[in-house]
PDB file of C-alpha atoms in Angstrom:
ATOM      1  CA  ALA A   1     -10.310  -0.326  15.492  1.00 80.00           C
ATOM      2  CA  GLN A   2      -9.974   0.558  11.853  1.00 88.00           C
ATOM      3  CA  SER A   3     -10.384  -1.910   9.031  1.00 92.00           C
ATOM      4  CA  VAL A   4     -11.055  -2.216   5.326  1.00 95.00           C
ATOM      5  CA  THR A   5     -13.041  -5.008   3.710  1.00 96.00           C
ATOM      6  CA  GLN A   6     -13.006  -5.671  -0.011  1.00 97.00           C
ATOM      7  CA  LEU A   7     -15.766  -8.001  -1.124  1.00 92.00           C
ATOM      8  CA  GLY A   8     -14.670 -10.398  -3.821  1.00 91.00           C
ATOM      9  CA  SER A   9     -11.060 -11.410  -4.240  1.00 94.00           C
ATOM     10  CA  HIS A  10     -11.675 -11.770  -7.984  1.00 96.00           C
ATOM     11  CA  VAL A  11     -14.021  -9.873 -10.274  1.00 97.00           C
ATOM     12  CA  SER A  12     -14.409 -10.754 -13.946  1.00 97.00           C
ATOM     13  CA  VAL A  13     -16.060  -8.464 -16.490  1.00 97.00           C
ATOM     14  CA  SER A  14     -16.286  -8.306 -20.244  1.00 97.00           C
ATOM     15  CA  GLU A  15     -14.497  -5.569 -22.116  1.00 97.00           C
ATOM     16  CA  GLY A  16     -16.840  -2.588 -22.308  1.00 97.00           C
ATOM     17  CA  ALA A  17     -18.872  -3.627 -19.288  1.00 98.00           C
ATOM     18  CA  LEU A  18     -19.289  -1.727 -16.043  1.00 98.00           C
ATOM     19  CA  VAL A  19     -16.603  -2.250 -13.425  1.00 98.00           C
ATOM     20  CA  LEU A  20     -17.689  -2.258  -9.764  1.00 98.00           C
ATOM     21  CA  LEU A  21     -15.199  -3.067  -7.024  1.00 98.00           C
ATOM     22  CA  ARG A  22     -16.551  -2.963  -3.496  1.00 98.00           C
ATOM     23  CA  CYS A  23     -14.927  -1.506  -0.414  1.00 98.00           C
ATOM     24  CA  ASN A  24     -16.373  -1.102   3.063  1.00 97.00           C
ATOM     25  CA  TYR A  25     -14.546   0.445   5.979  1.00 95.00           C
ATOM     26  CA  SER A  26     -14.706   0.763   9.708  1.00 93.00           C
ATOM     27  CA  SER A  27     -13.327   3.861  11.392  1.00 89.00           C
ATOM     28  CA  SER A  28     -13.972   5.727  14.616  1.00 85.00           C
ATOM     29  CA  VAL A  29     -12.936   9.029  13.035  1.00 85.00           C
ATOM     30  CA  PRO A  30     -13.749  10.574   9.649  1.00 86.00           C
ATOM     31  CA  PRO A  31     -11.715   8.493   7.242  1.00 89.00           C
ATOM     32  CA  TYR A  32      -9.522   9.384   4.350  1.00 92.00           C
ATOM     33  CA  LEU A  33     -10.010   6.710   1.704  1.00 94.00           C
ATOM     34  CA  PHE A  34      -7.897   5.649  -1.239  1.00 95.00           C
ATOM     35  CA  TRP A  35      -7.913   3.276  -4.167  1.00 97.00           C
ATOM     36  CA  TYR A  36      -4.617   1.952  -5.487  1.00 96.00           C
ATOM     37  CA  VAL A  37      -3.925  -0.218  -8.532  1.00 96.00           C
ATOM     38  CA  GLN A  38      -1.078  -2.713  -8.769  1.00 94.00           C
ATOM     39  CA  TYR A  39       0.119  -4.076 -12.080  1.00 91.00           C
ATOM     40  CA  PRO A  40       2.386  -7.135 -12.120  1.00 84.00           C
ATOM     41  CA  ASN A  41       5.926  -6.375 -10.964  1.00 79.00           C
ATOM     42  CA  GLN A  42       5.084  -2.719 -10.449  1.00 84.00           C
ATOM     43  CA  GLY A  43       4.492  -0.565  -7.405  1.00 86.00           C
ATOM     44  CA  LEU A  44       1.113   0.512  -6.171  1.00 92.00           C
ATOM     45  CA  GLN A  45      -0.257   3.518  -8.046  1.00 94.00           C
ATOM     46  CA  LEU A  46      -2.808   5.896  -6.591  1.00 94.00           C
ATOM     47  CA  LEU A  47      -6.062   5.944  -8.571  1.00 96.00           C
ATOM     48  CA  LEU A  48      -8.018   8.384  -6.460  1.00 95.00           C
ATOM     49  CA  LYS A  49      -8.570   9.583  -2.922  1.00 93.00           C
ATOM     50  CA  TYR A  50     -11.282  11.022  -0.721  1.00 93.00           C
ATOM     51  CA  THR A  51     -10.369  13.344   2.119  1.00 89.00           C
ATOM     52  CA  THR A  52     -13.098  15.936   2.602  1.00 84.00           C
ATOM     53  CA  GLY A  53     -15.608  17.761   0.444  1.00 86.00           C
ATOM     54  CA  ALA A  54     -17.306  16.264  -2.577  1.00 89.00           C
ATOM     55  CA  THR A  55     -18.207  12.646  -1.970  1.00 91.00           C
ATOM     56  CA  LEU A  56     -17.917  11.635  -5.633  1.00 95.00           C
ATOM     57  CA  VAL A  57     -14.247  11.484  -6.486  1.00 96.00           C
ATOM     58  CA  LYS A  58     -12.839  11.145  -9.974  1.00 96.00           C
ATOM     59  CA  GLY A  59      -9.478   9.553 -10.581  1.00 95.00           C
ATOM     60  CA  ILE A  60      -7.165   8.524 -13.344  1.00 94.00           C
ATOM     61  CA  ASN A  61      -8.014   6.171 -16.201  1.00 92.00           C
ATOM     62  CA  GLY A  62     -11.747   6.935 -16.012  1.00 96.00           C
ATOM     63  CA  PHE A  63     -12.275   5.507 -12.522  1.00 97.00           C
ATOM     64  CA  GLU A  64     -14.399   7.145  -9.879  1.00 97.00           C
ATOM     65  CA  ALA A  65     -15.568   6.330  -6.369  1.00 97.00           C
ATOM     66  CA  GLU A  66     -18.293   7.587  -4.094  1.00 96.00           C
ATOM     67  CA  PHE A  67     -17.930   8.005  -0.347  1.00 96.00           C
ATOM     68  CA  LYS A  68     -21.127   6.966   1.408  1.00 96.00           C
ATOM     69  CA  LYS A  69     -20.884   7.554   5.126  1.00 93.00           C
ATOM     70  CA  SER A  70     -24.265   5.976   5.903  1.00 94.00           C
ATOM     71  CA  GLU A  71     -23.155   2.758   4.217  1.00 95.00           C
ATOM     72  CA  THR A  72     -19.479   3.011   5.290  1.00 95.00           C
ATOM     73  CA  SER A  73     -18.595   2.321   1.679  1.00 97.00           C
ATOM     74  CA  PHE A  74     -16.217   3.621  -0.963  1.00 97.00           C
ATOM     75  CA  HIS A  75     -16.900   1.518  -4.058  1.00 98.00           C
ATOM     76  CA  LEU A  76     -14.811   1.971  -7.199  1.00 98.00           C
ATOM     77  CA  THR A  77     -16.508   2.142 -10.591  1.00 98.00           C
ATOM     78  CA  LYS A  78     -15.689   2.591 -14.249  1.00 98.00           C
ATOM     79  CA  PRO A  79     -18.400   2.747 -16.919  1.00 97.00           C
ATOM     80  CA  SER A  80     -16.557   0.704 -19.528  1.00 97.00           C
ATOM     81  CA  ALA A  81     -13.752  -1.752 -18.848  1.00 97.00           C
ATOM     82  CA  HIS A  82     -10.645  -1.914 -21.020  1.00 96.00           C
ATOM     83  CA  MET A  83      -8.272  -4.826 -21.292  1.00 96.00           C
ATOM     84  CA  SER A  84      -5.581  -2.597 -19.791  1.00 95.00           C
ATOM     85  CA  ASP A  85      -7.611  -2.307 -16.569  1.00 96.00           C
ATOM     86  CA  ALA A  86      -6.752  -5.886 -15.639  1.00 96.00           C
ATOM     87  CA  ALA A  87      -4.785  -5.586 -12.400  1.00 96.00           C
ATOM     88  CA  GLU A  88      -5.151  -5.855  -8.640  1.00 96.00           C
ATOM     89  CA  TYR A  89      -6.975  -3.070  -6.855  1.00 98.00           C
ATOM     90  CA  PHE A  90      -6.588  -2.121  -3.219  1.00 97.00           C
ATOM     91  CA  CYS A  91      -8.791   0.059  -1.073  1.00 97.00           C
ATOM     92  CA  ALA A  92      -7.031   1.798   1.809  1.00 95.00           C
ATOM     93  CA  LEU A  93      -7.946   3.867   4.837  1.00 92.00           C
ATOM     94  CA  TRP A  94      -6.125   6.552   6.798  1.00 88.00           C
ATOM     95  CA  GLY A  95      -7.937   7.995   9.686  1.00 66.00           C
ATOM     96  CA  ASP A  96      -6.585   8.086  13.159  1.00 68.00           C
ATOM     97  CA  SER A  97      -3.564   9.619  14.796  1.00 61.00           C
ATOM     98  CA  SER A  98      -1.203   6.988  13.477  1.00 66.00           C
ATOM     99  CA  TYR A  99       0.764   7.325  10.294  1.00 71.00           C
ATOM    100  CA  LYS A 100      -0.166   4.200   8.453  1.00 83.00           C
ATOM    101  CA  LEU A 101      -2.398   3.305   5.573  1.00 90.00           C
ATOM    102  CA  ILE A 102      -4.617   0.321   6.294  1.00 93.00           C
ATOM    103  CA  PHE A 103      -5.239  -1.762   3.188  1.00 95.00           C
ATOM    104  CA  GLY A 104      -7.905  -4.211   2.218  1.00 96.00           C
ATOM    105  CA  SER A 105      -6.940  -7.628   0.926  1.00 96.00           C
ATOM    106  CA  GLY A 106      -7.337  -6.590  -2.696  1.00 97.00           C
ATOM    107  CA  THR A 107      -9.535  -7.485  -5.655  1.00 97.00           C
ATOM    108  CA  ARG A 108      -8.090  -8.886  -8.840  1.00 97.00           C
ATOM    109  CA  LEU A 109      -9.939  -7.548 -11.870  1.00 97.00           C
ATOM    110  CA  LEU A 110     -10.042  -9.782 -14.919  1.00 97.00           C
ATOM    111  CA  VAL A 111     -11.245  -8.318 -18.226  1.00 97.00           C
ATOM    112  CA  ARG A 112     -12.536 -10.773 -20.829  1.00 96.00           C
ATOM    113  CA  PRO A 113     -12.293  -9.870 -24.510  1.00 94.00           C
TER     114      PRO A 113
ATOM    115  CA  GLY B   1      12.191  11.862 -12.597  1.00 55.00           C
ATOM    116  CA  ALA B   2      13.034   8.610 -10.887  1.00 82.00           C
ATOM    117  CA  GLY B   3      10.497   6.949  -8.672  1.00 92.00           C
ATOM    118  CA  VAL B   4      11.050   4.878  -5.566  1.00 95.00           C
ATOM    119  CA  SER B   5      13.524   2.111  -6.228  1.00 96.00           C
ATOM    120  CA  GLN B   6      14.136  -1.049  -4.235  1.00 97.00           C
ATOM    121  CA  THR B   7      16.952  -3.543  -4.364  1.00 97.00           C
ATOM    122  CA  PRO B   8      17.197  -6.392  -4.811  1.00 97.00           C
ATOM    123  CA  SER B   9      14.015  -7.139  -6.709  1.00 95.00           C
ATOM    124  CA  ASN B  10      14.207 -10.740  -5.560  1.00 97.00           C
ATOM    125  CA  LYS B  11      16.016 -12.306  -2.632  1.00 98.00           C
ATOM    126  CA  VAL B  12      16.156 -15.992  -1.833  1.00 98.00           C
ATOM    127  CA  THR B  13      17.713 -16.987   1.454  1.00 97.00           C
ATOM    128  CA  GLU B  14      17.835 -19.891   3.846  1.00 97.00           C
ATOM    129  CA  LYS B  15      16.106 -20.079   7.171  1.00 97.00           C
ATOM    130  CA  GLY B  16      18.222 -18.495   9.870  1.00 97.00           C
ATOM    131  CA  LYS B  17      20.151 -16.167   7.581  1.00 98.00           C
ATOM    132  CA  TYR B  18      20.357 -12.370   7.778  1.00 98.00           C
ATOM    133  CA  VAL B  19      19.038 -10.173   4.966  1.00 98.00           C
ATOM    134  CA  GLU B  20      19.052  -6.487   4.105  1.00 98.00           C
ATOM    135  CA  LEU B  21      16.549  -4.834   1.809  1.00 98.00           C
ATOM    136  CA  ARG B  22      17.247  -1.386   0.411  1.00 98.00           C
ATOM    137  CA  CYS B  23      14.934   1.464  -0.488  1.00 98.00           C
ATOM    138  CA  ASP B  24      15.831   4.627  -2.407  1.00 98.00           C
ATOM    139  CA  PRO B  25      13.007   7.141  -2.031  1.00 97.00           C
ATOM    140  CA  ILE B  26      12.155   9.938  -4.387  1.00 96.00           C
ATOM    141  CA  SER B  27      14.681  12.738  -3.985  1.00 94.00           C
ATOM    142  CA  GLY B  28      13.482  15.352  -1.520  1.00 93.00           C
ATOM    143  CA  HIS B  29      10.876  13.158   0.118  1.00 94.00           C
ATOM    144  CA  THR B  30      11.177  13.392   3.883  1.00 94.00           C
ATOM    145  CA  ALA B  31       8.766  10.597   4.798  1.00 94.00           C
ATOM    146  CA  LEU B  32       9.515   6.930   4.142  1.00 96.00           C
ATOM    147  CA  TYR B  33       7.389   3.889   4.875  1.00 96.00           C
ATOM    148  CA  TRP B  34       7.917   0.137   4.799  1.00 97.00           C
ATOM    149  CA  TYR B  35       5.057  -2.295   4.224  1.00 96.00           C
ATOM    150  CA  ARG B  36       4.904  -6.071   3.932  1.00 97.00           C
ATOM    151  CA  GLN B  37       2.584  -7.801   1.503  1.00 95.00           C
ATOM    152  CA  SER B  38       1.985 -11.487   2.040  1.00 94.00           C
ATOM    153  CA  LEU B  39       0.515 -13.654  -0.699  1.00 90.00           C
ATOM    154  CA  GLY B  40      -3.134 -12.838  -1.290  1.00 87.00           C
ATOM    155  CA  GLN B  41      -3.137  -9.962   1.178  1.00 91.00           C
ATOM    156  CA  GLY B  42      -2.932  -6.218   1.074  1.00 93.00           C
ATOM    157  CA  PRO B  43       0.161  -4.378   2.258  1.00 95.00           C
ATOM    158  CA  GLU B  44       0.630  -4.169   6.020  1.00 95.00           C
ATOM    159  CA  PHE B  45       2.428  -1.262   7.626  1.00 93.00           C
ATOM    160  CA  LEU B  46       5.782  -1.947   9.242  1.00 96.00           C
ATOM    161  CA  ILE B  47       7.520   1.340  10.011  1.00 95.00           C
ATOM    162  CA  TYR B  48       7.469   5.047   9.187  1.00 94.00           C
ATOM    163  CA  PHE B  49      10.463   7.390   9.115  1.00 95.00           C
ATOM    164  CA  GLN B  50      10.324  11.153   9.194  1.00 93.00           C
ATOM    165  CA  GLY B  51      13.805  12.260   8.266  1.00 92.00           C
ATOM    166  CA  THR B  52      16.302  10.047  10.037  1.00 94.00           C
ATOM    167  CA  GLY B  53      14.092   8.983  12.901  1.00 93.00           C
ATOM    168  CA  ALA B  54      11.558   6.184  13.125  1.00 93.00           C
ATOM    169  CA  ALA B  55       8.368   8.013  14.062  1.00 90.00           C
ATOM    170  CA  ASP B  56       6.289   4.843  14.224  1.00 91.00           C
ATOM    171  CA  ASP B  57       7.646   1.287  14.308  1.00 93.00           C
ATOM    172  CA  SER B  58       4.487  -0.272  15.679  1.00 91.00           C
ATOM    173  CA  GLY B  59       4.108  -2.571  12.688  1.00 93.00           C
ATOM    174  CA  LEU B  60       7.429  -4.393  13.058  1.00 96.00           C
ATOM    175  CA  PRO B  61       6.392  -7.956  13.955  1.00 95.00           C
ATOM    176  CA  ASN B  62       9.219  -8.703  16.398  1.00 95.00           C
ATOM    177  CA  ASP B  63      12.753  -7.758  17.339  1.00 96.00           C
ATOM    178  CA  ARG B  64      14.237  -9.672  14.400  1.00 97.00           C
ATOM    179  CA  PHE B  65      13.136  -6.785  12.223  1.00 98.00           C
ATOM    180  CA  PHE B  66      14.968  -3.476  12.254  1.00 97.00           C
ATOM    181  CA  ALA B  67      15.174  -0.535   9.878  1.00 98.00           C
ATOM    182  CA  VAL B  68      17.457   2.458   9.549  1.00 97.00           C
ATOM    183  CA  ARG B  69      17.612   5.665   7.588  1.00 97.00           C
ATOM    184  CA  PRO B  70      20.866   7.228   8.749  1.00 95.00           C
ATOM    185  CA  GLU B  71      21.025  10.217   6.405  1.00 94.00           C
ATOM    186  CA  GLY B  72      17.334  10.788   5.894  1.00 92.00           C
ATOM    187  CA  SER B  73      17.294   9.364   2.397  1.00 95.00           C
ATOM    188  CA  VAL B  74      18.076   5.702   1.686  1.00 97.00           C
ATOM    189  CA  SER B  75      16.592   3.195   4.109  1.00 98.00           C
ATOM    190  CA  THR B  76      17.537  -0.395   4.865  1.00 98.00           C
ATOM    191  CA  LEU B  77      15.202  -2.987   6.325  1.00 98.00           C
ATOM    192  CA  LYS B  78      17.146  -5.652   8.182  1.00 98.00           C
ATOM    193  CA  ILE B  79      15.827  -9.066   9.115  1.00 98.00           C
ATOM    194  CA  GLN B  80      17.797 -11.334  11.413  1.00 97.00           C
ATOM    195  CA  ARG B  81      17.412 -15.109  11.737  1.00 97.00           C
ATOM    196  CA  THR B  82      14.916 -15.244   8.897  1.00 98.00           C
ATOM    197  CA  GLU B  83      11.982 -17.627   9.144  1.00 97.00           C
ATOM    198  CA  ARG B  84       9.849 -19.138   6.399  1.00 97.00           C
ATOM    199  CA  GLY B  85       6.971 -16.947   7.561  1.00 96.00           C
ATOM    200  CA  ASP B  86       8.976 -13.869   6.626  1.00 97.00           C
ATOM    201  CA  SER B  87       8.512 -14.719   2.946  1.00 97.00           C
ATOM    202  CA  ALA B  88       6.594 -11.840   1.377  1.00 97.00           C
ATOM    203  CA  VAL B  89       6.964  -8.801  -0.843  1.00 96.00           C
ATOM    204  CA  TYR B  90       8.439  -5.901   1.070  1.00 98.00           C
ATOM    205  CA  LEU B  91       7.245  -2.535  -0.231  1.00 97.00           C
ATOM    206  CA  CYS B  92       8.769   0.851   0.352  1.00 97.00           C
ATOM    207  CA  ALA B  93       6.936   4.142  -0.138  1.00 95.00           C
ATOM    208  CA  SER B  94       7.885   7.776   0.231  1.00 95.00           C
ATOM    209  CA  SER B  95       6.017  11.059   0.438  1.00 93.00           C
ATOM    210  CA  PHE B  96       7.095  14.669   0.294  1.00 92.00           C
ATOM    211  CA  GLY B  97       6.003  15.588   3.780  1.00 85.00           C
ATOM    212  CA  PRO B  98       4.788  13.921   6.942  1.00 82.00           C
ATOM    213  CA  PRO B  99       1.296  12.388   6.986  1.00 80.00           C
ATOM    214  CA  LEU B 100      -0.779  15.204   8.433  1.00 78.00           C
ATOM    215  CA  ARG B 101      -4.548  15.285   8.397  1.00 73.00           C
ATOM    216  CA  GLU B 102      -4.588  18.839   7.073  1.00 73.00           C
ATOM    217  CA  ASN B 103      -2.120  18.021   4.309  1.00 75.00           C
ATOM    218  CA  LEU B 104      -1.784  14.364   3.430  1.00 80.00           C
ATOM    219  CA  ASP B 105       0.807  13.938   0.697  1.00 84.00           C
ATOM    220  CA  GLU B 106       0.547  11.014  -1.685  1.00 87.00           C
ATOM    221  CA  GLN B 107       2.645   7.982  -0.876  1.00 90.00           C
ATOM    222  CA  PHE B 108       4.602   6.765  -3.906  1.00 93.00           C
ATOM    223  CA  PHE B 109       5.391   3.068  -3.849  1.00 94.00           C
ATOM    224  CA  GLY B 110       8.375   1.175  -5.143  1.00 94.00           C
ATOM    225  CA  PRO B 111       8.084  -2.144  -7.027  1.00 93.00           C
ATOM    226  CA  GLY B 112       8.989  -4.147  -3.938  1.00 95.00           C
ATOM    227  CA  THR B 113      11.492  -6.813  -2.981  1.00 97.00           C
ATOM    228  CA  ARG B 114      10.215 -10.369  -3.094  1.00 96.00           C
ATOM    229  CA  LEU B 115      11.817 -12.270  -0.200  1.00 98.00           C
ATOM    230  CA  THR B 116      11.716 -16.034  -0.192  1.00 98.00           C
ATOM    231  CA  VAL B 117      12.972 -17.908   2.851  1.00 98.00           C
ATOM    232  CA  LEU B 118      13.642 -21.578   2.160  1.00 96.00           C
TER     233      LEU B 118
END
């Protein structure tokens, strides 16, 4: 069975501080992994994705994530948080012969001034 | 260019009623997906269309739910005899091509339809 676990439903950081959003996965086949961001009343937007190749993936808005197979993790980071980063973030997995993305339950990022 | 659009943005209905939710994908996208997002949860897959046909409807929760895409573009999600547990945000996404491991196109999401069943 495939699953995605996001630790922490809410994460609060100060503006300028490091952002770390955690994602662990379970998959019987090599996974493709994604991070999406959702702003209020807007659709999900792809931040970055890992399919094959380099395990450190850079995305939009200064975010990056590292695929660590030994830890079954794909944590999202950003060196310095901006107020505009406040949103909900979803980690997702695509890996087997089905057609669906499997999402985690999401982490709401709060950025304090 | 226009993204994925969904109508209505909000729908309030009474238990037992029938509802239709519409999705307009990005022009030229052959793949279309429906997801359901309950409060405090991530999106859950419902159904995937490639062209006009439903290639995977394994996520539909029961036979009250049905979706069509008759001309390979616009799709309608239909829910019969709505129940309070159907209340959620229904998301539509589209991608240029089918989800293939050797070439996985990005899924572009619409803003969703918030369904409230009283």
